[in-house]
Amino acid sequence: MRITTSRVGSASVGADGTPLPAVRSVHVYTDAPYVRLELNGEAVSGAERAATPPFGNAAFNVTFAPGNLTAVALSAGGAVLGAHSAVTPSAAVAL
């Protein structure tokens, strides 16, 4: 299993000038029939159980948040077959 990400659209700002959260396109490549996407331990909305074609990929649009992005491969019966995580750093706390 493999996770890749890319930015969707350009960076935007709200009416008050504050930056809007960046949306990322997340692709999970797997040979499992289903995949679940979790961000920091919570299921990503709309990604609780996405079907994947044989040796294909599932694509999700996810609002970026620093932390742990995990793809969980699931069997047709819902059993966990494996998992892969990608970790992003958060802002520096101190030097």
GROMACS .gro file of C-alpha atoms in nm:
model
   95
    1MET     CA    1   0.000   0.000   0.000
    2ARG     CA    2   0.121   0.353  -0.074
    3ILE     CA    3  -0.009   0.705  -0.002
    4THR     CA    4   0.060   1.006  -0.226
    5THR     CA    5  -0.070   1.363  -0.187
    6SER     CA    6  -0.092   1.675  -0.399
    7ARG     CA    7  -0.247   2.020  -0.354
    8VAL     CA    8  -0.594   2.082  -0.499
    9GLY     CA    9  -0.629   2.430  -0.652
   10SER     CA   10  -0.437   2.734  -0.535
   11ALA     CA   11  -0.404   2.879  -0.187
   12SER     CA   12  -0.703   3.092  -0.092
   13VAL     CA   13  -0.792   3.348   0.170
   14GLY     CA   14  -1.127   3.417   0.332
   15ALA     CA   15  -1.319   3.745   0.315
   16ASP     CA   16  -1.138   3.865   0.628
   17GLY     CA   17  -0.795   3.788   0.478
   18THR     CA   18  -0.722   3.479   0.688
   19PRO     CA   19  -0.581   3.181   0.496
   20LEU     CA   20  -0.822   2.896   0.425
   21PRO     CA   21  -0.711   2.540   0.501
   22ALA     CA   22  -0.535   2.374   0.208
   23VAL     CA   23  -0.715   2.080   0.052
   24ARG     CA   24  -0.498   1.788  -0.056
   25SER     CA   25  -0.578   1.515  -0.304
   26VAL     CA   26  -0.479   1.186  -0.137
   27HIS     CA   27  -0.435   0.872  -0.347
   28VAL     CA   28  -0.404   0.531  -0.183
   29TYR     CA   29  -0.265   0.254  -0.403
   30THR     CA   30  -0.358  -0.095  -0.282
   31ASP     CA   31  -0.463  -0.441  -0.394
   32ALA     CA   32  -0.717  -0.461  -0.108
   33PRO     CA   33  -1.086  -0.441  -0.206
   34TYR     CA   34  -1.155  -0.152   0.038
   35VAL     CA   35  -0.958   0.121   0.211
   36ARG     CA   36  -1.032   0.352   0.505
   37LEU     CA   37  -0.848   0.683   0.552
   38GLU     CA   38  -0.773   0.819   0.900
   39LEU     CA   39  -0.625   1.154   0.998
   40ASN     CA   40  -0.479   1.167   1.349
   41GLY     CA   41  -0.676   0.857   1.449
   42GLU     CA   42  -1.015   0.982   1.324
   43ALA     CA   43  -1.185   0.849   1.010
   44VAL     CA   44  -1.185   1.112   0.735
   45SER     CA   45  -1.542   1.205   0.642
   46GLY     CA   46  -1.640   1.028   0.323
   47ALA     CA   47  -1.345   0.790   0.350
   48GLU     CA   48  -1.481   0.540   0.601
   49ARG     CA   49  -1.477   0.257   0.345
   50ALA     CA   50  -1.397   0.331  -0.019
   51ALA     CA   51  -1.398   0.055  -0.280
   52THR     CA   52  -1.085   0.012  -0.489
   53PRO     CA   53  -1.050  -0.167  -0.824
   54PRO     CA   54  -0.806  -0.462  -0.834
   55PHE     CA   55  -0.450  -0.325  -0.801
   56GLY     CA   56  -0.594   0.026  -0.830
   57ASN     CA   57  -0.628   0.332  -0.613
   58ALA     CA   58  -0.880   0.526  -0.411
   59ALA     CA   59  -0.873   0.909  -0.421
   60PHE     CA   60  -0.985   1.144  -0.143
   61ASN     CA   61  -0.987   1.523  -0.097
   62VAL     CA   62  -0.870   1.598   0.256
   63THR     CA   63  -0.829   1.929   0.439
   64PHE     CA   64  -0.465   1.944   0.547
   65ALA     CA   65  -0.382   1.908   0.914
   66PRO     CA   66  -0.038   1.823   1.053
   67GLY     CA   67  -0.003   1.478   1.203
   68ASN     CA   68  -0.058   1.117   1.100
   69LEU     CA   69  -0.243   1.017   0.783
   70THR     CA   70  -0.313   0.642   0.779
   71ALA     CA   71  -0.463   0.425   0.506
   72VAL     CA   72  -0.612   0.102   0.638
   73ALA     CA   73  -0.661  -0.183   0.387
   74LEU     CA   74  -0.981  -0.379   0.445
   75SER     CA   75  -1.108  -0.714   0.319
   76ALA     CA   76  -1.456  -0.751   0.170
   77GLY     CA   77  -1.573  -0.860   0.517
   78GLY     CA   78  -1.418  -0.554   0.685
   79ALA     CA   79  -1.115  -0.726   0.841
   80VAL     CA   80  -0.796  -0.517   0.856
   81LEU     CA   81  -0.539  -0.648   0.606
   82GLY     CA   82  -0.269  -0.387   0.663
   83ALA     CA   83  -0.199  -0.019   0.714
   84HIS     CA   84   0.042   0.248   0.593
   85SER     CA   85   0.103   0.588   0.752
   86ALA     CA   86   0.251   0.915   0.636
   87VAL     CA   87   0.350   1.162   0.908
   88THR     CA   88   0.375   1.538   0.861
   89PRO     CA   89   0.551   1.765   1.108
   90SER     CA   90   0.366   2.026   1.307
   91ALA     CA   91   0.494   2.376   1.370
   92ALA     CA   92   0.819   2.407   1.564
   93VAL     CA   93   0.765   2.437   1.938
   94ALA     CA   94   1.113   2.549   2.041
   95LEU     CA   95   1.477   2.524   1.941
   0.00000   0.00000   0.00000
